[in-house]
Amino acid sequence: MLAYLDHHATTPCDPAVVAAMAPWWSEHCANPDSRLYRPALEAAAAVEQARGRIARTLGTIPEAVIVTSGATEANNLALKGCCEAALDSGSPRRRLVSLVSEHRAVLDPLAYLGRHGFPVSLVPVQADGLVDLHQLEAALGDDTLLLSVMAANNEIGVLQPLAAIAALCRNRGVLLHVDAAQAAGHIPLAMDALGIDLLSLSGHKCYGPKGVGALLVRPELRLAPQLHGGGQQEGRRAGTLPVPLVVGLGEALVRAEADREARSARLGALRDQLWTGLRDLGGVEVNGVAPDGAGAPRLAHNLNVTVQGVDGTQLHRRLRRQLAVSSGSACSQGSPSPVLTALGRSRTEAAASIRFGLGRSTTAEDIDLAITAVAAAVRELRLSA
Ligand SMILES: *Cc1c(COP(=O)(O)O)cnc(C)c1O
């Protein structure tokens, strides 16, 4: 039996979401931008309804929603779109600020922009994965155009203090972009109330389909489109709308929001059970905010640990037949996690780390299996060391 505990890499699409998408593939196939006949208008109405559901879940208005192919595209559109709009408007602000612990879907577009005239500052994070607000404040200058900060970290699950960060940005006239791929549908997130200017999300991280996501943008904000073509979505992102995927994203977010509190409570208890079992092995340390810390700002369904005194490659080789877990981000391809090294972990420690991502289908049996599998692997490796 293989326990799937890698919900930060992707979540299974909710069967109810698959059912909601079903009629929009073949039966109702019209292009929502065709507009002249009834099936096209029905498709357009389905898209509008989905936009409304996406917006409501994230605490903003439907006009804010730009449908994209996922959070990677949403991040690229947010960052490049704001930079290009600043160039067009003649704004003197050029600097982009972010955190060292961001996802590559933010860091790589920033590096690209850095090579094209937009200097980038990456602010370090503390040993618990949270940014120090004084340090962040000091990094925001008169030349700063935009700050990009993730809501929930994809490796260690920590939640950055968005309300305080948004206040800093507002006071300094800095745009705030939030990569909420791991947060949407998992924690309460009210974009407008928090004062977030741009927010990225991904369908497949919240029990929706792969290949769709959205960038939510405060409507009065100037954003240069990155895909030019048929003028869809008011020219903000050209390309025929994938109606089934958009319907699926709306359905997934509504459903994720509906069971969010109960799911967090259940998964938090399972996560605590997992942590207790692993801690008892000795030499196992949490990465990021401790799960048992008071009022800990972290995702309930995440646990990331470093196992001391074992070889990471050997550890993961022993686990992989029983556990689908990650040694870092699925996107960082083999090299030690830059997030864990940013927390002060050595390369060896980072390699001997395990990221657990619990989800809707996770059972107490999965957790027992995980504890047993890690215990056996660690015992064997420590004996042979
Ligand atoms: C998964 C993820 C992305 C990329 O999302 P896609 O929809 O797969 O492009 C971006 N940022 C974070 C934090 C993620 O976890």
XYZ file of C-alpha atoms and ligand atoms in Angstrom:
400
model
C 0.000 0.000 0.000
C 1.197 3.467 -0.883
C 0.017 6.340 1.296
C -0.295 9.540 -0.715
C 1.069 12.274 1.552
C 2.203 14.751 -1.072
C -0.748 17.138 -1.280
C 1.544 20.159 -1.666
C 2.737 18.761 -4.988
C -0.831 18.273 -6.156
C -4.244 17.302 -4.820
C -6.575 14.738 -6.387
C -9.400 16.369 -8.301
C -12.608 16.129 -6.254
C -15.016 13.680 -8.010
C -17.794 16.269 -7.576
C -15.602 18.731 -9.472
C -15.077 16.192 -12.254
C -18.871 15.778 -12.398
C -19.430 19.545 -12.552
C -16.999 19.822 -15.458
C -18.419 16.848 -17.383
C -21.158 18.538 -19.454
C -18.829 21.307 -20.621
C -16.436 19.110 -22.608
C -18.653 17.764 -25.398
C -22.329 18.303 -24.724
C -21.986 22.072 -24.204
C -18.930 22.799 -26.299
C -19.615 26.365 -27.470
C -16.962 29.052 -27.231
C -18.109 31.594 -24.625
C -16.755 34.427 -26.772
C -18.880 33.465 -29.796
C -21.793 35.343 -28.194
C -24.251 35.177 -31.120
C -26.135 32.023 -30.206
C -27.579 30.575 -27.111
C -25.059 27.775 -26.322
C -22.248 30.363 -26.430
C -24.176 32.609 -24.065
C -24.712 29.647 -21.745
C -21.004 28.916 -21.754
C -20.307 32.598 -21.044
C -22.780 32.476 -18.162
C -21.049 29.395 -16.736
C -17.721 31.227 -16.908
C -19.249 34.272 -15.216
C -20.711 32.118 -12.472
C -17.314 30.491 -11.922
C -15.589 33.893 -11.819
C -18.084 34.953 -9.157
C -17.394 31.843 -7.108
C -13.610 32.272 -7.373
C -13.873 35.956 -6.412
C -16.221 35.323 -3.485
C -14.007 32.622 -2.022
C -11.006 34.966 -2.079
C -12.893 38.034 -0.888
C -12.907 40.157 -4.023
C -15.133 41.047 -7.000
C -15.639 38.955 -10.181
C -14.041 41.656 -12.377
C -10.754 40.972 -10.575
C -10.493 37.421 -11.949
C -8.180 36.672 -14.870
C -8.233 32.978 -15.741
C -4.781 31.500 -16.442
C -3.278 28.047 -16.994
C -2.151 27.872 -13.356
C -0.247 29.718 -10.661
C 2.993 29.740 -12.663
C 1.336 31.741 -15.434
C -0.495 33.917 -12.898
C 2.808 34.780 -11.176
C 4.481 35.551 -14.503
C 1.557 37.750 -15.538
C 1.533 39.577 -12.199
C 5.268 40.274 -12.074
C 5.999 40.945 -15.749
C 2.655 42.696 -16.243
C 3.314 45.169 -13.420
C 6.888 45.845 -14.567
C 5.836 46.493 -18.134
C 2.965 48.710 -17.001
C 5.453 50.712 -14.878
C 7.676 51.166 -17.924
C 4.677 52.342 -19.985
C 3.556 54.820 -17.327
C 7.064 56.207 -16.823
C 7.028 55.348 -13.120
C 10.506 55.779 -11.612
C 9.960 52.726 -9.401
C 11.881 49.684 -10.615
C 12.908 47.558 -7.621
C 11.218 44.225 -6.949
C 11.333 42.756 -3.451
C 10.557 39.189 -2.396
C 11.625 36.506 0.080
C 14.374 33.887 -0.299
C 11.823 31.186 0.542
C 9.490 31.852 -2.401
C 8.488 29.226 -4.972
C 10.481 29.055 -8.186
C 7.393 30.245 -10.048
C 8.109 33.614 -8.387
C 11.911 33.507 -8.111
C 12.506 32.584 -11.747
C 10.356 35.382 -13.269
C 12.046 37.767 -10.802
C 15.489 36.611 -11.968
C 14.348 37.171 -15.555
C 13.144 40.679 -14.719
C 16.420 41.282 -12.878
C 18.245 40.720 -16.162
C 15.932 43.219 -17.871
C 16.352 46.335 -15.795
C 14.378 45.568 -12.636
C 16.737 45.075 -9.678
C 15.592 42.370 -7.254
C 16.098 42.239 -3.472
C 15.442 38.951 -1.683
C 14.807 39.314 2.039
C 15.955 36.388 4.246
C 13.612 34.506 6.549
C 14.154 33.603 10.193
C 14.859 30.084 11.438
C 11.097 29.470 11.762
C 10.505 30.458 8.128
C 8.764 33.745 8.909
C 9.985 37.080 7.618
C 11.128 39.694 10.125
C 8.874 42.694 9.527
C 11.560 45.247 10.409
C 13.908 43.672 7.908
C 11.166 43.638 5.294
C 10.267 47.255 6.000
C 13.900 48.263 5.566
C 13.943 46.595 2.132
C 10.998 48.669 0.844
C 12.364 51.951 -0.483
C 11.136 54.843 -2.622
C 12.326 52.921 -5.669
C 10.309 49.776 -4.831
C 7.619 48.923 -7.361
C 6.328 45.626 -6.013
C 6.656 43.128 -3.185
C 5.857 39.470 -3.829
C 5.223 37.261 -0.783
C 3.637 33.824 -0.675
C 0.678 33.288 1.651
C 1.585 29.713 2.658
C 4.932 28.082 2.014
C 4.772 24.983 -0.197
C 7.505 23.175 1.740
C 7.203 24.109 5.389
C 3.633 25.425 5.507
C 4.355 28.671 7.368
C 1.940 31.548 6.833
C 3.523 34.960 6.393
C 1.819 37.851 8.284
C -0.052 39.230 5.254
C -2.090 41.910 7.033
C 1.035 43.523 8.513
C 2.906 43.138 5.218
C 0.021 44.744 3.299
C 0.046 47.694 5.711
C 3.782 48.219 5.080
C 3.180 48.190 1.329
C 0.238 50.578 1.518
C 2.267 53.104 3.537
C 5.057 53.060 0.959
C 3.046 52.950 -2.263
C 4.371 49.483 -3.066
C 2.212 46.973 -4.957
C 1.650 43.678 -3.130
C 1.498 40.382 -5.014
C 0.654 37.206 -3.092
C 1.268 33.695 -4.428
C -1.635 31.921 -2.735
C -1.304 28.593 -4.565
C -0.968 26.686 -1.261
C -3.380 28.913 0.659
C -6.529 29.289 -1.444
C -9.146 26.881 -0.124
C -6.920 26.011 2.849
C -6.920 29.156 5.011
C -9.284 32.140 5.154
C -8.007 34.712 2.675
C -9.908 37.953 2.003
C -7.945 39.742 -0.696
C -9.665 43.151 -0.596
C -9.937 43.349 3.192
C -6.258 42.465 3.530
C -5.240 45.041 0.911
C -3.639 42.623 -1.554
C -3.248 44.051 -5.087
C -2.610 40.830 -7.008
C -3.175 37.212 -5.943
C -2.237 33.985 -7.765
C -3.927 30.637 -7.299
C -3.894 27.176 -8.838
C -6.732 24.689 -9.404
C -4.778 21.525 -8.711
C -3.621 22.659 -5.262
C -7.189 22.898 -3.947
C -8.826 19.694 -5.261
C -9.537 21.191 -8.681
C -8.291 20.330 -12.170
C -4.717 20.712 -13.375
C -4.022 23.281 -16.079
C -6.110 26.137 -14.699
C -5.588 28.885 -12.172
C -6.243 32.569 -11.817
C -4.655 35.906 -11.191
C -6.918 38.167 -9.146
C -6.110 41.816 -9.758
C -7.498 44.955 -8.178
C -9.462 46.238 -11.226
C -8.035 49.786 -11.318
C -4.484 48.442 -11.376
C -2.594 48.742 -14.671
C -1.273 45.400 -15.850
C 0.366 44.806 -19.249
C -0.983 41.607 -20.850
C 1.568 38.883 -21.523
C -0.514 36.859 -23.993
C -1.748 38.784 -27.024
C -4.311 37.393 -29.405
C -8.070 37.249 -29.591
C -8.762 39.883 -26.957
C -10.472 37.498 -24.523
C -10.857 38.522 -20.853
C -10.938 42.233 -21.815
C -7.578 41.837 -23.516
C -5.901 40.975 -20.215
C -5.125 37.379 -21.217
C -5.847 36.230 -24.753
C -6.816 32.658 -25.599
C -10.045 30.685 -25.766
C -11.366 30.143 -22.270
C -11.186 26.496 -21.139
C -14.823 26.426 -19.985
C -14.719 22.991 -18.251
C -11.570 23.926 -16.333
C -12.944 27.316 -15.293
C -16.170 25.675 -14.096
C -14.030 23.110 -12.254
C -11.921 25.781 -10.562
C -15.027 27.581 -9.305
C -16.580 24.341 -8.041
C -13.325 23.231 -6.377
C -12.895 26.497 -4.491
C -16.498 26.542 -3.256
C -16.142 22.938 -2.070
C -12.732 23.522 -0.504
C -14.130 26.525 1.335
C -17.183 24.550 2.489
C -15.176 21.874 4.315
C -12.128 24.051 5.068
C -12.595 24.406 8.820
C -13.555 20.805 9.462
C -10.772 19.567 7.178
C -8.154 21.742 8.892
C -9.236 20.534 12.312
C -9.154 16.863 11.265
C -5.856 17.121 9.388
C -4.285 19.194 12.171
C -5.058 16.369 14.612
C -3.584 13.781 12.208
C -0.537 15.992 11.682
C -0.061 16.196 15.469
C -0.323 12.411 15.663
C 2.324 12.137 12.942
C 4.611 14.627 14.680
C 4.288 12.843 18.033
C 5.184 9.525 16.408
C 8.206 10.954 14.586
C 9.442 13.029 17.518
C 9.562 9.894 19.642
C 12.177 8.431 17.268
C 14.667 10.987 18.570
C 16.828 13.261 16.433
C 13.832 14.398 14.381
C 13.357 18.164 14.114
C 10.554 20.249 12.651
C 11.298 22.718 9.887
C 9.377 25.950 10.178
C 7.033 26.968 12.955
C 6.530 24.118 15.454
C 3.139 22.406 15.079
C 2.566 22.581 18.828
C 3.497 26.263 19.072
C 0.742 28.458 20.477
C -1.346 30.090 17.739
C 1.181 28.810 15.232
C 0.727 30.483 11.844
C 1.047 27.410 9.664
C -0.996 25.133 7.431
C -2.646 22.389 9.470
C -1.969 19.750 6.816
C 1.796 20.293 6.526
C 4.676 18.743 8.417
C 8.306 19.039 7.348
C 10.997 17.313 9.392
C 14.744 16.761 9.268
C 16.061 13.397 10.447
C 19.500 13.659 12.003
C 22.158 11.025 11.470
C 20.821 9.432 8.286
C 21.623 9.792 4.599
C 18.786 11.535 2.762
C 19.036 9.512 -0.435
C 18.977 6.230 1.506
C 16.080 7.453 3.630
C 13.901 8.393 0.681
C 14.840 5.202 -1.180
C 13.503 3.194 1.772
C 10.309 5.240 2.059
C 9.223 5.411 -1.536
C 7.497 2.035 -1.769
C 5.159 2.902 1.081
C 4.949 6.664 1.119
C 4.440 9.273 -1.570
C 6.275 12.127 0.149
C 8.747 14.730 -0.968
C 12.247 15.684 0.094
C 11.533 19.269 -0.835
C 9.562 20.900 -3.569
C 8.534 18.690 -6.490
C 9.707 21.555 -8.663
C 13.271 21.804 -7.343
C 14.413 18.603 -9.090
C 16.912 16.801 -6.959
C 18.966 19.681 -5.600
C 18.616 20.326 -1.850
C 15.685 22.518 -0.984
C 16.629 26.216 -1.041
C 13.842 26.841 1.479
C 15.426 24.476 4.014
C 18.904 25.861 3.398
C 17.449 29.370 3.891
C 16.332 28.229 7.353
C 19.927 27.293 8.138
C 19.831 23.591 7.271
C 23.000 22.114 5.756
C 22.789 20.331 2.399
C 22.991 16.994 4.216
C 20.188 17.954 6.591
C 18.046 19.320 3.769
C 18.437 16.029 1.886
C 17.453 14.073 5.012
C 14.203 15.992 5.297
C 10.685 14.801 4.616
C 7.748 16.958 3.579
C 4.363 15.496 4.463
C 1.297 17.031 2.851
C -1.925 15.610 4.281
C -5.240 15.960 2.477
C -8.925 15.126 2.297
C -8.327 11.422 1.700
C -5.714 11.021 4.450
C -6.700 8.533 7.152
C -5.322 7.615 10.571
C -4.073 4.388 8.906
C -1.983 6.474 6.477
C -0.423 8.252 9.441
C 0.301 4.972 11.231
C 1.881 3.641 8.054
C 4.000 6.776 7.737
C 5.257 6.547 11.313
C 6.018 2.831 10.956
C 7.794 3.297 7.622
C 9.941 6.200 8.824
C 10.733 4.427 12.099
C 11.890 1.264 10.277
C 13.989 3.221 7.766
C 15.617 5.384 10.440
C 16.366 2.433 12.725
C 17.967 0.472 9.881
C 20.039 3.443 8.663
C 21.216 4.431 12.121
C 22.228 0.826 12.895
C 24.323 0.614 9.733
C 25.848 4.064 10.220
C 2.299 24.651 -7.163
C 2.726 26.039 -6.914
C 2.893 26.928 -7.984
C 2.707 26.520 -9.417
O 1.359 26.286 -9.710
P 0.915 25.632 -11.111
O -0.555 25.866 -11.136
O 1.302 24.208 -11.037
O 1.620 26.387 -12.189
C 3.251 28.218 -7.672
N 3.457 28.611 -6.411
C 3.310 27.785 -5.364
C 3.517 28.288 -3.984
C 2.935 26.464 -5.584
O 2.819 25.640 -4.549
